[in-house]
Tab-separated table of C-alpha atoms in Angstrom:
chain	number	residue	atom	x	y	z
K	3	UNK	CA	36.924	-29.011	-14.601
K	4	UNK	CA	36.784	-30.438	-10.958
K	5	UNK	CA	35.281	-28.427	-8.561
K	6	UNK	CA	37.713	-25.861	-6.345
K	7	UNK	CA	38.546	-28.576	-2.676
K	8	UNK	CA	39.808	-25.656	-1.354
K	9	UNK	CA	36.782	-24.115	-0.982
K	10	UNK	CA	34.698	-27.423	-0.694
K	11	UNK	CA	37.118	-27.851	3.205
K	12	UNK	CA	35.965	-23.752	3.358
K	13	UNK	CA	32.506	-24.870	3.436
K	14	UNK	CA	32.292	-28.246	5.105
K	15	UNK	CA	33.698	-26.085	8.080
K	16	UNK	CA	31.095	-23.682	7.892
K	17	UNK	CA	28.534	-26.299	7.667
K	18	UNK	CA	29.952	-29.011	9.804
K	19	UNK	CA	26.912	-28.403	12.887
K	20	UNK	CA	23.848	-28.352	10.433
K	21	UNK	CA	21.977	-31.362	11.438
K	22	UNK	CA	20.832	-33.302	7.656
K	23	UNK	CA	23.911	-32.648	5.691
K	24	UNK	CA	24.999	-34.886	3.250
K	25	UNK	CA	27.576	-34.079	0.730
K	26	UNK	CA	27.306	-35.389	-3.097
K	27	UNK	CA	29.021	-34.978	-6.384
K	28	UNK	CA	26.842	-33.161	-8.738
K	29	UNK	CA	27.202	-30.433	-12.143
K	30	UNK	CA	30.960	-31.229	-12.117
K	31	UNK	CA	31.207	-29.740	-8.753
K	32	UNK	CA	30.683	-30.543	-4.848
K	33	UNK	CA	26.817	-30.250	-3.587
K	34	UNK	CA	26.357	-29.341	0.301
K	35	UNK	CA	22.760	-31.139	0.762
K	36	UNK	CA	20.446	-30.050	3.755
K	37	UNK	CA	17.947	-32.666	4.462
K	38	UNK	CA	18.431	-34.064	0.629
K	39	UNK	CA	18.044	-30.488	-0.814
K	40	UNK	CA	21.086	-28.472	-2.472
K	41	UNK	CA	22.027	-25.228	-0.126
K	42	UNK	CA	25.857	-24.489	-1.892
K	43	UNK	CA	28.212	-26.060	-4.068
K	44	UNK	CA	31.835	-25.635	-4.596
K	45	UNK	CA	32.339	-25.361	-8.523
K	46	UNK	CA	35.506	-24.952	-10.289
K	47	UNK	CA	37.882	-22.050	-9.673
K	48	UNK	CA	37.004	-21.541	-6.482
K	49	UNK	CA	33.265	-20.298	-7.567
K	50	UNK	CA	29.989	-21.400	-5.116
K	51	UNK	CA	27.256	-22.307	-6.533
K	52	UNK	CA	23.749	-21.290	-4.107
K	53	UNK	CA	20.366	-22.276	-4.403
K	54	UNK	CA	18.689	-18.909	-3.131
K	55	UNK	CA	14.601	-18.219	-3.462
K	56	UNK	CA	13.577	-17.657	-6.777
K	57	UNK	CA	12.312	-14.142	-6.064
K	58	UNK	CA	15.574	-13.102	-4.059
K	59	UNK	CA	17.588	-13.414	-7.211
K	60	UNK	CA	17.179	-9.459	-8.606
K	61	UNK	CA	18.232	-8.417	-5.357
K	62	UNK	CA	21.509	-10.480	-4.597
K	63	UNK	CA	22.550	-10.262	-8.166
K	64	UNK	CA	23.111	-6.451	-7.739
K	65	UNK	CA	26.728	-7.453	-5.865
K	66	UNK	CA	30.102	-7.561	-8.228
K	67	UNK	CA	31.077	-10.987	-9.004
K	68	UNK	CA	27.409	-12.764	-8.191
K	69	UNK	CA	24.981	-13.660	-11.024
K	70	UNK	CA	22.220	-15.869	-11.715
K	71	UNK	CA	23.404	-19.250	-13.113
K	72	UNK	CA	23.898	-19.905	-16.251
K	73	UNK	CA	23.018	-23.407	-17.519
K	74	UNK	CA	23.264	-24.221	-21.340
K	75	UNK	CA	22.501	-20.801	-22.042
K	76	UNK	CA	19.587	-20.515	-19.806
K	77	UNK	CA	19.338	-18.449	-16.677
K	78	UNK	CA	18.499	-20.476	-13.102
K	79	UNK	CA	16.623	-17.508	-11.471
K	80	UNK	CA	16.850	-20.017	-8.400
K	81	UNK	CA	20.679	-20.244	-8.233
K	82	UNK	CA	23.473	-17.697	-7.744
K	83	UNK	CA	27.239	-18.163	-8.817
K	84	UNK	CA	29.112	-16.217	-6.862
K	85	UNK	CA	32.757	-15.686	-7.735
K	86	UNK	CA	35.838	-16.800	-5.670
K	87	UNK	CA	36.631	-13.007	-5.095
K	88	UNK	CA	33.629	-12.479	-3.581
K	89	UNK	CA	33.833	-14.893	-0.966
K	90	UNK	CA	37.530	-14.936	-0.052
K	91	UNK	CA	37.095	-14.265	3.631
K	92	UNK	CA	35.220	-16.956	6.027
K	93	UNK	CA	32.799	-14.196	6.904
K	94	UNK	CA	31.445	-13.154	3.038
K	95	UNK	CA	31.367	-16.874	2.178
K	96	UNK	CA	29.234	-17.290	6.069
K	97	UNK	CA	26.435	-14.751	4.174
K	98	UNK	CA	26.018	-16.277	0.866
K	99	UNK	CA	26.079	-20.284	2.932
K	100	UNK	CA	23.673	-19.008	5.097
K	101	UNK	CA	21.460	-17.763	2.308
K	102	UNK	CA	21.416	-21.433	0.605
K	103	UNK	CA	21.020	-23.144	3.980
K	104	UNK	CA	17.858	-21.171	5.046
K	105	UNK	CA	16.338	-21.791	1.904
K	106	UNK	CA	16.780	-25.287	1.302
K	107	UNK	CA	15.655	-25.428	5.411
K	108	UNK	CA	12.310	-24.160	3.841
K	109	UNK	CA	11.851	-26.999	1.417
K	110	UNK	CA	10.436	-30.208	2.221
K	111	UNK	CA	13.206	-33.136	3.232
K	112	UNK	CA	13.869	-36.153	0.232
């Protein structure tokens, strides 16, 4: 399934001023790229994909609606999916962009 353009027009407006991005089409969805490196994606149904820190992953999967990714049947402990209810408003889906964008800020450029 194609990935959600609603939210992929969502997000390039929230990351229209971040100097490095690139977008790219990638895992049958929409990659955001910061300096070469994946921050969010916009996946089908409305669902965003976001690279997070490995070790931040127990504590943002405690929310409804946001788990680790799933990836033939293995667990990405470096990737949330984060359902479309969850970031309905421009202000929840602000928090989880700006938790892929300052990671893949901490990663070296490609």
């Amino acid at each position: 399934m194609a990935y959600d353009e609603e939210l992929a027009n969502r997000l390039r407006e929230q990351l229209q001023d971040e100097p490095g991005l690139t977008e790219r089409a990638m895992f049958g969805g929409l990659g955001f790229m910061i300096t070469g490196n994946m921050a969010v994606a916009a996946a089908s149904r409305g669902a965003l994909m976001v690279r997070i820190d490995p070790a931040d992953g127990p504590g943002l999967t405690t929310a409804p609606g946001v788990e680790l990714m799933v990836m033939r049947g293995r667990a990405m402990p470096g990737w949330l999916l984060v359902d479309a209810g969850v970031v309905e408003t421009d202000e929840a889906l602000a928090t989880y962009v700006a938790y892929g964008v300052a990671y893949a800020r901490t990663l070296p450029a490609k």
